[in-house]
Tab-separated table of N, CA and C in Angstrom:
chain	number	residue	atom	x	y	z
A	29	SER	N	-12.528	-12.568	-10.592
A	29	SER	CA	-13.455	-12.814	-9.501
A	29	SER	C	-12.684	-12.910	-8.183
A	30	GLU	N	-13.399	-12.771	-7.105
A	30	GLU	CA	-12.778	-12.858	-5.779
A	30	GLU	C	-12.186	-14.249	-5.546
A	31	GLU	N	-12.892	-15.278	-5.979
A	31	GLU	CA	-12.408	-16.653	-5.808
A	31	GLU	C	-11.107	-16.877	-6.583
A	32	GLU	N	-11.068	-16.388	-7.801
A	32	GLU	CA	-9.868	-16.525	-8.629
A	32	GLU	C	-8.702	-15.747	-8.025
A	33	MET	N	-8.984	-14.553	-7.531
A	33	MET	CA	-7.951	-13.733	-6.900
A	33	MET	C	-7.361	-14.452	-5.682
A	34	ASN	N	-8.207	-15.046	-4.858
A	34	ASN	CA	-7.743	-15.765	-3.662
A	34	ASN	C	-6.891	-16.984	-4.031
A	35	LYS	N	-7.210	-17.609	-5.139
A	35	LYS	CA	-6.454	-18.769	-5.589
A	35	LYS	C	-5.066	-18.357	-6.096
A	36	ARG	N	-5.008	-17.224	-6.768
A	36	ARG	CA	-3.778	-16.803	-7.419
A	36	ARG	C	-2.876	-15.919	-6.550
A	37	PHE	N	-3.453	-15.274	-5.537
A	37	PHE	CA	-2.680	-14.369	-4.683
A	37	PHE	C	-2.949	-14.760	-3.237
A	38	GLN	N	-2.012	-15.472	-2.637
A	38	GLN	CA	-2.218	-16.016	-1.291
A	38	GLN	C	-1.319	-15.330	-0.269
A	39	TYR	N	-1.847	-15.191	0.934
A	39	TYR	CA	-1.114	-14.601	2.053
A	39	TYR	C	-0.654	-15.725	2.973
A	40	THR	N	0.648	-15.753	3.279
A	40	THR	CA	1.185	-16.827	4.116
A	40	THR	C	0.958	-16.570	5.602
A	41	ASN	N	0.873	-15.294	5.988
A	41	ASN	CA	0.793	-14.963	7.409
A	41	ASN	C	-0.084	-13.732	7.658
A	42	LEU	N	-1.293	-13.760	7.165
A	42	LEU	CA	-2.216	-12.638	7.325
A	42	LEU	C	-2.402	-12.274	8.796
A	43	GLN	N	-2.232	-13.245	9.682
A	43	GLN	CA	-2.418	-13.002	11.111
A	43	GLN	C	-1.451	-11.928	11.623
A	44	VAL	N	-0.269	-11.828	11.046
A	44	VAL	CA	0.687	-10.786	11.442
A	44	VAL	C	0.056	-9.411	11.233
A	45	TYR	N	-0.574	-9.231	10.086
A	45	TYR	CA	-1.271	-7.974	9.812
A	45	TYR	C	-2.448	-7.784	10.774
A	46	LEU	N	-3.272	-8.818	10.934
A	46	LEU	CA	-4.465	-8.715	11.781
A	46	LEU	C	-4.096	-8.391	13.227
A	47	ASP	N	-2.966	-8.899	13.694
A	47	ASP	CA	-2.499	-8.578	15.045
A	47	ASP	C	-2.182	-7.087	15.173
A	48	LEU	N	-1.670	-6.477	14.095
A	48	LEU	CA	-1.407	-5.036	14.121
A	48	LEU	C	-2.711	-4.246	14.188
A	49	GLU	N	-3.736	-4.708	13.498
A	49	GLU	CA	-5.036	-4.026	13.567
A	49	GLU	C	-5.517	-3.939	15.014
A	50	LYS	N	-5.303	-4.997	15.778
A	50	LYS	CA	-5.770	-5.047	17.176
A	50	LYS	C	-5.105	-3.991	18.055
A	51	LYS	N	-4.005	-3.430	17.602
A	51	LYS	CA	-3.280	-2.416	18.390
A	51	LYS	C	-3.966	-1.051	18.299
A	52	GLY	N	-4.917	-0.902	17.381
A	52	GLY	CA	-5.717	0.319	17.323
A	52	GLY	C	-5.027	1.537	16.743
A	53	LYS	N	-4.042	1.327	15.877
A	53	LYS	CA	-3.379	2.442	15.187
A	53	LYS	C	-3.463	2.225	13.687
A	54	ASN	N	-3.471	3.332	12.945
A	54	ASN	CA	-3.432	3.232	11.493
A	54	ASN	C	-2.166	2.503	11.055
A	55	ILE	N	-2.223	1.932	9.861
A	55	ILE	CA	-1.116	1.115	9.371
A	55	ILE	C	-0.628	1.641	8.025
A	56	ALA	N	0.697	1.782	7.919
A	56	ALA	CA	1.335	2.084	6.633
A	56	ALA	C	1.834	0.756	6.086
A	57	LEU	N	1.301	0.345	4.959
A	57	LEU	CA	1.673	-0.916	4.317
A	57	LEU	C	2.601	-0.604	3.149
A	58	LEU	N	3.838	-1.076	3.246
A	58	LEU	CA	4.819	-0.817	2.198
A	58	LEU	C	4.976	-2.050	1.329
A	59	CYS	N	5.090	-1.840	0.040
A	59	CYS	CA	5.345	-2.952	-0.880
A	59	CYS	C	6.080	-2.408	-2.093
A	60	ALA	N	6.535	-3.313	-2.923
A	60	ALA	CA	7.284	-2.934	-4.129
A	60	ALA	C	6.404	-3.074	-5.362
A	61	HIS	N	6.780	-2.377	-6.418
A	61	HIS	CA	6.132	-2.554	-7.724
A	61	HIS	C	6.686	-3.831	-8.331
A	62	TYR	N	6.203	-4.965	-7.850
A	62	TYR	CA	6.757	-6.244	-8.281
A	62	TYR	C	5.693	-7.332	-8.148
A	63	ALA	N	5.712	-8.279	-9.051
A	63	ALA	CA	4.903	-9.505	-8.956
A	63	ALA	C	3.424	-9.220	-8.720
A	64	SER	N	2.826	-8.488	-9.615
A	64	SER	CA	1.395	-8.183	-9.543
A	64	SER	C	0.981	-7.599	-8.191
A	65	TYR	N	1.761	-6.612	-7.742
A	65	TYR	CA	1.468	-5.942	-6.474
A	65	TYR	C	0.054	-5.369	-6.444
A	66	GLU	N	-0.524	-5.096	-7.610
A	66	GLU	CA	-1.880	-4.541	-7.657
A	66	GLU	C	-2.888	-5.481	-6.997
A	67	TRP	N	-2.559	-6.764	-6.953
A	67	TRP	CA	-3.482	-7.739	-6.394
A	67	TRP	C	-3.561	-7.666	-4.873
A	68	VAL	N	-2.728	-6.831	-4.284
A	68	VAL	CA	-2.776	-6.649	-2.831
A	68	VAL	C	-4.164	-6.159	-2.407
A	69	ILE	N	-4.883	-5.523	-3.318
A	69	ILE	CA	-6.224	-5.034	-2.967
A	69	ILE	C	-7.150	-6.165	-2.537
A	70	SER	N	-6.832	-7.397	-2.920
A	70	SER	CA	-7.659	-8.530	-2.490
A	70	SER	C	-7.669	-8.656	-0.971
A	71	MET	N	-6.667	-8.111	-0.331
A	71	MET	CA	-6.546	-8.137	1.123
A	71	MET	C	-7.715	-7.416	1.800
A	72	ASN	N	-8.281	-6.420	1.111
A	72	ASN	CA	-9.356	-5.626	1.712
A	72	ASN	C	-10.595	-6.451	2.054
A	73	LYS	N	-10.756	-7.590	1.434
A	73	LYS	CA	-11.888	-8.467	1.746
A	73	LYS	C	-11.609	-9.293	3.007
A	74	LYS	N	-10.371	-9.238	3.529
A	74	LYS	CA	-9.969	-10.073	4.651
A	74	LYS	C	-9.666	-9.272	5.925
A	75	ILE	N	-9.738	-7.951	5.849
A	75	ILE	CA	-9.349	-7.106	6.973
A	75	ILE	C	-10.517	-6.244	7.424
A	76	THR	N	-10.371	-5.614	8.587
A	76	THR	CA	-11.446	-4.755	9.077
A	76	THR	C	-11.165	-3.272	8.839
A	77	PHE	N	-9.890	-2.882	8.787
A	77	PHE	CA	-9.557	-1.484	8.521
A	77	PHE	C	-9.942	-1.143	7.082
A	78	GLU	N	-10.221	0.135	6.846
A	78	GLU	CA	-10.495	0.590	5.493
A	78	GLU	C	-9.171	0.706	4.749
A	79	GLY	N	-9.126	0.220	3.518
A	79	GLY	CA	-7.885	0.214	2.755
A	79	GLY	C	-7.795	1.334	1.748
A	80	TYR	N	-6.665	2.023	1.753
A	80	TYR	CA	-6.395	3.096	0.800
A	80	TYR	C	-5.104	2.771	0.054
A	81	ALA	N	-5.124	2.929	-1.243
A	81	ALA	CA	-3.918	2.751	-2.044
A	81	ALA	C	-3.513	4.113	-2.585
A	82	ILE	N	-2.280	4.468	-2.346
A	82	ILE	CA	-1.787	5.751	-2.812
A	82	ILE	C	-1.248	5.559	-4.233
A	83	TYR	N	-1.681	6.410	-5.134
A	83	TYR	CA	-1.267	6.256	-6.524
A	83	TYR	C	-1.047	7.612	-7.163
A	84	LYS	N	-0.328	7.598	-8.263
A	84	LYS	CA	-0.119	8.814	-9.038
A	84	LYS	C	-1.254	8.902	-10.042
A	85	LYS	N	-1.969	10.007	-9.996
A	85	LYS	CA	-3.130	10.190	-10.869
A	85	LYS	C	-2.744	10.004	-12.332
A	86	ILE	N	-3.599	9.292	-13.058
A	86	ILE	CA	-3.376	9.025	-14.478
A	86	ILE	C	-3.862	10.237	-15.279
A	87	ALA	N	-3.057	10.672	-16.204
A	87	ALA	CA	-3.372	11.881	-16.980
A	87	ALA	C	-4.672	11.737	-17.775
A	88	ASN	N	-4.929	10.562	-18.317
A	88	ASN	CA	-6.141	10.333	-19.090
A	88	ASN	C	-7.307	10.126	-18.117
A	89	PRO	N	-8.269	11.056	-18.072
A	89	PRO	CA	-9.358	10.967	-17.095
A	89	PRO	C	-10.203	9.691	-17.232
A	90	TYR	N	-10.350	9.189	-18.461
A	90	TYR	CA	-11.120	7.963	-18.671
A	90	TYR	C	-10.443	6.794	-17.960
A	91	PHE	N	-9.138	6.627	-18.171
A	91	PHE	CA	-8.421	5.513	-17.563
A	91	PHE	C	-8.293	5.687	-16.052
A	92	ASP	N	-8.163	6.927	-15.607
A	92	ASP	CA	-8.097	7.181	-14.168
A	92	ASP	C	-9.397	6.729	-13.495
A	93	LYS	N	-10.516	7.070	-14.095
A	93	LYS	CA	-11.819	6.676	-13.568
A	93	LYS	C	-11.993	5.153	-13.615
A	94	LEU	N	-11.555	4.526	-14.695
A	94	LEU	CA	-11.657	3.076	-14.848
A	94	LEU	C	-10.844	2.351	-13.774
A	95	VAL	N	-9.611	2.785	-13.546
A	95	VAL	CA	-8.759	2.161	-12.525
A	95	VAL	C	-9.412	2.281	-11.152
A	96	LYS	N	-9.956	3.454	-10.831
A	96	LYS	CA	-10.633	3.642	-9.539
A	96	LYS	C	-11.835	2.706	-9.411
A	97	LYS	N	-12.593	2.549	-10.490
A	97	LYS	CA	-13.775	1.688	-10.459
A	97	LYS	C	-13.384	0.230	-10.215
A	98	ILE	N	-12.361	-0.246	-10.907
A	98	ILE	CA	-11.917	-1.634	-10.748
A	98	ILE	C	-11.462	-1.883	-9.315
A	99	ARG	N	-10.656	-0.964	-8.776
A	99	ARG	CA	-10.149	-1.128	-7.408
A	99	ARG	C	-11.280	-1.093	-6.375
A	100	SER	N	-12.318	-0.302	-6.637
A	100	SER	CA	-13.412	-0.186	-5.672
A	100	SER	C	-14.194	-1.491	-5.531
A	101	ASN	N	-14.091	-2.389	-6.518
A	101	ASN	CA	-14.754	-3.694	-6.407
A	101	ASN	C	-14.199	-4.506	-5.244
A	102	PHE	N	-13.001	-4.155	-4.791
A	102	PHE	CA	-12.366	-4.869	-3.678
A	102	PHE	C	-12.278	-3.988	-2.433
A	103	ASN	N	-13.186	-3.032	-2.312
A	103	ASN	CA	-13.229	-2.125	-1.161
A	103	ASN	C	-11.942	-1.328	-1.001
A	104	ALA	N	-11.267	-1.049	-2.085
A	104	ALA	CA	-10.030	-0.265	-2.026
A	104	ALA	C	-10.319	1.148	-2.530
A	105	TYR	N	-9.842	2.104	-1.793
A	105	TYR	CA	-9.994	3.498	-2.189
A	105	TYR	C	-8.652	3.997	-2.692
A	106	LEU	N	-8.651	4.572	-3.870
A	106	LEU	CA	-7.425	5.148	-4.410
A	106	LEU	C	-7.377	6.616	-4.037
A	107	ILE	N	-6.236	7.029	-3.506
A	107	ILE	CA	-6.030	8.444	-3.212
A	107	ILE	C	-4.734	8.866	-3.880
A	108	THR	N	-4.756	10.050	-4.440
A	108	THR	CA	-3.564	10.522	-5.138
A	108	THR	C	-2.488	10.904	-4.133
A	109	THR	N	-1.270	10.938	-4.608
A	109	THR	CA	-0.152	11.319	-3.745
A	109	THR	C	-0.377	12.706	-3.149
A	110	LYS	N	-1.010	13.585	-3.899
A	110	LYS	CA	-1.228	14.960	-3.429
A	110	LYS	C	-2.267	15.049	-2.320
A	111	GLU	N	-3.222	14.127	-2.283
A	111	GLU	CA	-4.268	14.208	-1.265
A	111	GLU	C	-4.037	13.274	-0.079
A	112	THR	N	-2.958	12.515	-0.091
A	112	THR	CA	-2.711	11.494	0.927
A	112	THR	C	-2.689	12.059	2.343
A	113	ALA	N	-1.870	13.069	2.589
A	113	ALA	CA	-1.752	13.615	3.951
A	113	ALA	C	-3.095	14.149	4.453
A	114	LYS	N	-3.858	14.796	3.587
A	114	LYS	CA	-5.163	15.339	3.985
A	114	LYS	C	-6.132	14.219	4.362
A	115	VAL	N	-6.142	13.145	3.576
A	115	VAL	CA	-7.039	12.018	3.846
A	115	VAL	C	-6.645	11.331	5.160
A	116	ILE	N	-5.357	11.129	5.367
A	116	ILE	CA	-4.906	10.492	6.613
A	116	ILE	C	-5.296	11.353	7.812
A	117	LEU	N	-5.087	12.659	7.719
A	117	LEU	CA	-5.451	13.563	8.816
A	117	LEU	C	-6.953	13.529	9.084
A	118	LYS	N	-7.743	13.621	8.026
A	118	LYS	CA	-9.206	13.593	8.175
A	118	LYS	C	-9.650	12.291	8.845
A	119	ASN	N	-9.117	11.159	8.385
A	119	ASN	CA	-9.491	9.869	8.976
A	119	ASN	C	-9.058	9.776	10.429
A	120	LYS	N	-7.886	10.300	10.740
A	120	LYS	CA	-7.389	10.271	12.128
A	120	LYS	C	-8.293	11.110	13.027
A	121	LEU	N	-8.648	12.305	12.572
A	121	LEU	CA	-9.526	13.180	13.361
A	121	LEU	C	-10.905	12.550	13.567
A	122	ASN	N	-11.365	11.785	12.563
A	122	ASN	CA	-12.664	11.103	12.656
A	122	ASN	C	-12.562	9.719	13.312
A	123	LYS	N	-11.348	9.398	13.811
A	123	LYS	CA	-11.086	8.118	14.480
A	123	LYS	C	-11.431	6.917	13.588
A	124	LYS	N	-11.164	7.069	12.297
A	124	LYS	CA	-11.388	5.997	11.326
A	124	LYS	C	-10.059	5.267	11.114
A	125	LEU	N	-9.982	4.031	11.590
A	125	LEU	CA	-8.756	3.250	11.449
A	125	LEU	C	-8.629	2.744	10.014
A	126	SER	N	-7.450	2.966	9.441
A	126	SER	CA	-7.239	2.665	8.031
A	126	SER	C	-5.846	2.116	7.785
A	127	THR	N	-5.720	1.466	6.644
A	127	THR	CA	-4.425	1.003	6.153
A	127	THR	C	-4.135	1.756	4.869
A	128	TYR	N	-2.911	2.282	4.769
A	128	TYR	CA	-2.501	3.068	3.611
A	128	TYR	C	-1.382	2.337	2.891
A	129	GLY	N	-1.638	1.971	1.645
A	129	GLY	CA	-0.664	1.208	0.865
A	129	GLY	C	0.258	2.104	0.062
A	130	PHE	N	1.562	1.926	0.287
A	130	PHE	CA	2.599	2.673	-0.426
A	130	PHE	C	3.433	1.699	-1.246
A	131	ALA	N	3.500	1.894	-2.551
A	131	ALA	CA	4.410	1.121	-3.398
A	131	ALA	C	5.534	2.085	-3.754
A	132	GLY	N	6.650	1.977	-3.054
A	132	GLY	CA	7.642	3.033	-3.139
A	132	GLY	C	9.006	2.650	-3.648
A	133	ASP	N	9.096	1.840	-4.656
A	133	ASP	CA	10.426	1.478	-5.131
A	133	ASP	C	10.843	2.226	-6.392
A	134	GLN	N	9.971	3.028	-6.936
A	134	GLN	CA	10.347	3.798	-8.115
A	134	GLN	C	11.072	5.060	-7.677
A	135	SER	N	11.960	5.551	-8.518
A	135	SER	CA	12.743	6.732	-8.160
A	135	SER	C	11.881	7.983	-8.137
A	136	PRO	N	12.036	8.787	-7.071
A	136	PRO	CA	11.341	10.078	-7.071
A	136	PRO	C	12.044	11.035	-8.025
A	137	LYS	N	11.360	12.080	-8.403
A	137	LYS	CA	11.983	13.089	-9.264
A	137	LYS	C	13.104	13.762	-8.472
A	138	ILE	N	14.196	14.002	-9.137
A	138	ILE	CA	15.375	14.584	-8.482
A	138	ILE	C	15.028	15.886	-7.752
A	139	ASN	N	14.255	16.756	-8.398
A	139	ASN	CA	13.950	18.052	-7.789
A	139	ASN	C	12.996	17.958	-6.603
A	140	LYS	N	12.377	16.773	-6.384
A	140	LYS	CA	11.466	16.601	-5.249
A	140	LYS	C	12.045	15.675	-4.185
A	141	ALA	N	13.238	15.169	-4.403
A	141	ALA	CA	13.843	14.223	-3.471
A	141	ALA	C	14.388	14.949	-2.242
A	142	HIS	N	14.205	14.311	-1.079
A	142	HIS	CA	14.699	14.856	0.184
A	142	HIS	C	15.887	14.058	0.710
A	143	HIS	N	16.060	12.859	0.171
A	143	HIS	CA	17.113	11.980	0.679
A	143	HIS	C	17.764	11.245	-0.486
A	144	PHE	N	19.081	11.096	-0.387
A	144	PHE	CA	19.837	10.378	-1.410
A	144	PHE	C	20.687	9.317	-0.735
A	145	THR	N	20.964	8.235	-1.447
A	145	THR	CA	21.849	7.194	-0.944
A	145	THR	C	22.640	6.627	-2.119
A	146	THR	N	23.633	5.835	-1.787
A	146	THR	CA	24.424	5.191	-2.833
A	146	THR	C	23.864	3.795	-3.084
A	147	PHE	N	23.573	3.518	-4.349
A	147	PHE	CA	23.045	2.218	-4.755
A	147	PHE	C	23.852	1.741	-5.940
A	148	MET	N	24.541	0.621	-5.766
A	148	MET	CA	25.395	0.057	-6.816
A	148	MET	C	26.390	1.096	-7.336
A	149	GLY	N	26.943	1.879	-6.398
A	149	GLY	CA	27.956	2.861	-6.740
A	149	GLY	C	27.445	4.165	-7.313
A	150	ILE	N	26.133	4.336	-7.349
A	150	ILE	CA	25.533	5.545	-7.929
A	150	ILE	C	24.694	6.239	-6.860
A	151	THR	N	24.784	7.547	-6.788
A	151	THR	CA	23.945	8.309	-5.865
A	151	THR	C	22.550	8.433	-6.469
A	152	VAL	N	21.554	7.965	-5.714
A	152	VAL	CA	20.182	7.945	-6.218
A	152	VAL	C	19.225	8.566	-5.200
A	153	PRO	N	18.115	9.166	-5.680
A	153	PRO	CA	17.110	9.696	-4.755
A	153	PRO	C	16.286	8.551	-4.150
A	154	VAL	N	15.795	8.767	-2.946
A	154	VAL	CA	15.025	7.744	-2.235
A	154	VAL	C	13.702	8.357	-1.763
A	155	HIS	N	12.613	7.613	-1.938
A	155	HIS	CA	11.316	8.061	-1.416
A	155	HIS	C	11.361	8.074	0.100
A	156	THR	N	10.842	9.129	0.697
A	156	THR	CA	10.756	9.209	2.159
A	156	THR	C	9.331	9.514	2.617
A	157	GLY	N	8.408	9.585	1.679
A	157	GLY	CA	7.032	9.968	2.007
A	157	GLY	C	6.338	9.043	2.989
A	158	ALA	N	6.467	7.737	2.797
A	158	ALA	CA	5.803	6.787	3.704
A	158	ALA	C	6.361	6.921	5.112
A	159	GLU	N	7.676	7.027	5.226
A	159	GLU	CA	8.303	7.188	6.547
A	159	GLU	C	7.842	8.484	7.208
A	160	MET	N	7.861	9.572	6.464
A	160	MET	CA	7.466	10.869	7.002
A	160	MET	C	6.010	10.855	7.478
A	161	LEU	N	5.121	10.275	6.678
A	161	LEU	CA	3.704	10.220	7.058
A	161	LEU	C	3.482	9.270	8.230
A	162	ALA	N	4.178	8.137	8.250
A	162	ALA	CA	4.038	7.196	9.369
A	162	ALA	C	4.460	7.862	10.672
A	163	LYS	N	5.535	8.636	10.638
A	163	LYS	CA	5.994	9.336	11.846
A	163	LYS	C	5.018	10.446	12.239
A	164	ARG	N	4.591	11.227	11.258
A	164	ARG	CA	3.692	12.352	11.552
A	164	ARG	C	2.378	11.878	12.171
A	165	PHE	N	1.855	10.750	11.665
A	165	PHE	CA	0.553	10.277	12.122
A	165	PHE	C	0.647	9.056	13.044
A	166	ASP	N	1.846	8.745	13.510
A	166	ASP	CA	2.092	7.646	14.459
A	166	ASP	C	1.430	6.339	14.009
A	167	MET	N	1.821	5.870	12.835
A	167	MET	CA	1.259	4.642	12.285
A	167	MET	C	2.182	3.455	12.538
A	168	ASN	N	1.598	2.285	12.643
A	168	ASN	CA	2.388	1.060	12.599
A	168	ASN	C	2.834	0.882	11.149
A	169	VAL	N	4.017	0.271	10.953
A	169	VAL	CA	4.542	0.105	9.601
A	169	VAL	C	4.805	-1.370	9.348
A	170	ILE	N	4.286	-1.847	8.212
A	170	ILE	CA	4.437	-3.256	7.850
A	170	ILE	C	4.857	-3.350	6.389
A	171	PHE	N	5.655	-4.349	6.081
A	171	PHE	CA	6.109	-4.566	4.707
A	171	PHE	C	5.457	-5.825	4.166
A	172	LEU	N	5.033	-5.789	2.921
A	172	LEU	CA	4.457	-6.957	2.272
A	172	LEU	C	5.400	-7.406	1.156
A	173	LYS	N	6.012	-8.553	1.364
A	173	LYS	CA	6.912	-9.126	0.368
A	173	LYS	C	6.107	-10.069	-0.517
A	174	VAL	N	6.134	-9.827	-1.817
A	174	VAL	CA	5.386	-10.643	-2.754
A	174	VAL	C	6.373	-11.474	-3.577
A	175	LYS	N	6.086	-12.745	-3.659
A	175	LYS	CA	6.953	-13.681	-4.381
A	175	LYS	C	6.151	-14.332	-5.502
A	176	LYS	N	6.749	-14.366	-6.682
A	176	LYS	CA	6.102	-15.026	-7.811
A	176	LYS	C	6.384	-16.518	-7.710
A	177	LEU	N	5.322	-17.323	-7.675
A	177	LEU	CA	5.471	-18.771	-7.601
A	177	LEU	C	5.603	-19.377	-8.994
A	178	LYS	N	4.718	-18.933	-9.871
A	178	LYS	CA	4.740	-19.309	-11.281
A	178	LYS	C	3.866	-18.287	-11.994
A	179	ARG	N	3.778	-18.384	-13.289
A	179	ARG	CA	3.010	-17.400	-14.035
A	179	ARG	C	1.582	-17.284	-13.487
A	180	GLY	N	1.240	-16.074	-13.042
A	180	GLY	CA	-0.112	-15.800	-12.569
A	180	GLY	C	-0.394	-16.225	-11.136
A	181	TYR	N	0.605	-16.718	-10.402
A	181	TYR	CA	0.407	-17.162	-9.016
A	181	TYR	C	1.459	-16.518	-8.121
A	182	TYR	N	0.986	-15.947	-6.998
A	182	TYR	CA	1.858	-15.179	-6.120
A	182	TYR	C	1.590	-15.523	-4.662
A	183	GLN	N	2.628	-15.321	-3.853
A	183	GLN	CA	2.533	-15.575	-2.423
A	183	GLN	C	3.046	-14.324	-1.712
A	184	ALA	N	2.292	-13.839	-0.742
A	184	ALA	CA	2.649	-12.612	-0.043
A	184	ALA	C	2.846	-12.888	1.442
A	185	SER	N	3.885	-12.266	2.005
A	185	SER	CA	4.200	-12.429	3.428
A	185	SER	C	4.396	-11.061	4.068
A	186	PHE	N	3.853	-10.897	5.270
A	186	PHE	CA	3.973	-9.642	6.012
A	186	PHE	C	5.159	-9.684	6.959
A	187	GLU	N	5.784	-8.521	7.110
A	187	GLU	CA	6.859	-8.362	8.087
A	187	GLU	C	6.677	-7.005	8.765
A	188	VAL	N	6.509	-7.019	10.081
A	188	VAL	CA	6.351	-5.773	10.824
A	188	VAL	C	7.688	-5.041	10.827
A	189	LEU	N	7.681	-3.780	10.415
A	189	LEU	CA	8.901	-2.977	10.423
A	189	LEU	C	8.990	-2.121	11.676
A	190	SER	N	7.853	-1.587	12.123
A	190	SER	CA	7.857	-0.762	13.340
A	190	SER	C	6.468	-0.619	13.923
A	191	GLU	N	6.422	-0.741	15.237
A	191	GLU	CA	5.179	-0.441	15.964
A	191	GLU	C	5.333	0.839	16.774
A	192	ASN	N	6.499	1.455	16.644
A	192	ASN	CA	6.761	2.682	17.387
A	192	ASN	C	7.677	3.575	16.551
A	193	VAL	N	7.120	4.175	15.507
A	193	VAL	CA	7.932	4.943	14.568
A	193	VAL	C	8.456	6.252	15.150
A	194	LYS	N	7.849	6.714	16.203
A	194	LYS	CA	8.262	8.003	16.782
A	194	LYS	C	9.563	7.909	17.557
A	195	SER	N	9.983	6.686	17.910
A	195	SER	CA	11.224	6.574	18.700
A	195	SER	C	12.445	6.426	17.820
């Protein structure tokens, strides 16, 4: 339920995010696949921008449809990685202010990677999609750090990364 979600997943500084909304630009929200990050969708009940979560389509059509249905209960729209740029462009042209959630800590496929870095002495591929889209569509960029307090309870804090990605 919404009440249970609010009790278990709390935002320490939602005002930081809301202040970015007032700037009138789309927002790229970055987070990690950590500490029940899926619960970030509860944020959609607290914001005015339309929320989109970028996800990799599930091969099983039944489960893909089920996941979309569950997320829609919190006003969250799931868009596949393949349709993300088109949706952002369409919303921008229609002057629809939106927040796009990127969970980008998993390794991209080697053959699709554009950037590599050294991590713990190993050369690894790095996702650059959120950065590329934020620059292309001039979005504000914010990071959501989620901390596990105890089993089933989480605390999330926003940190603005950039309000001027083009520079």
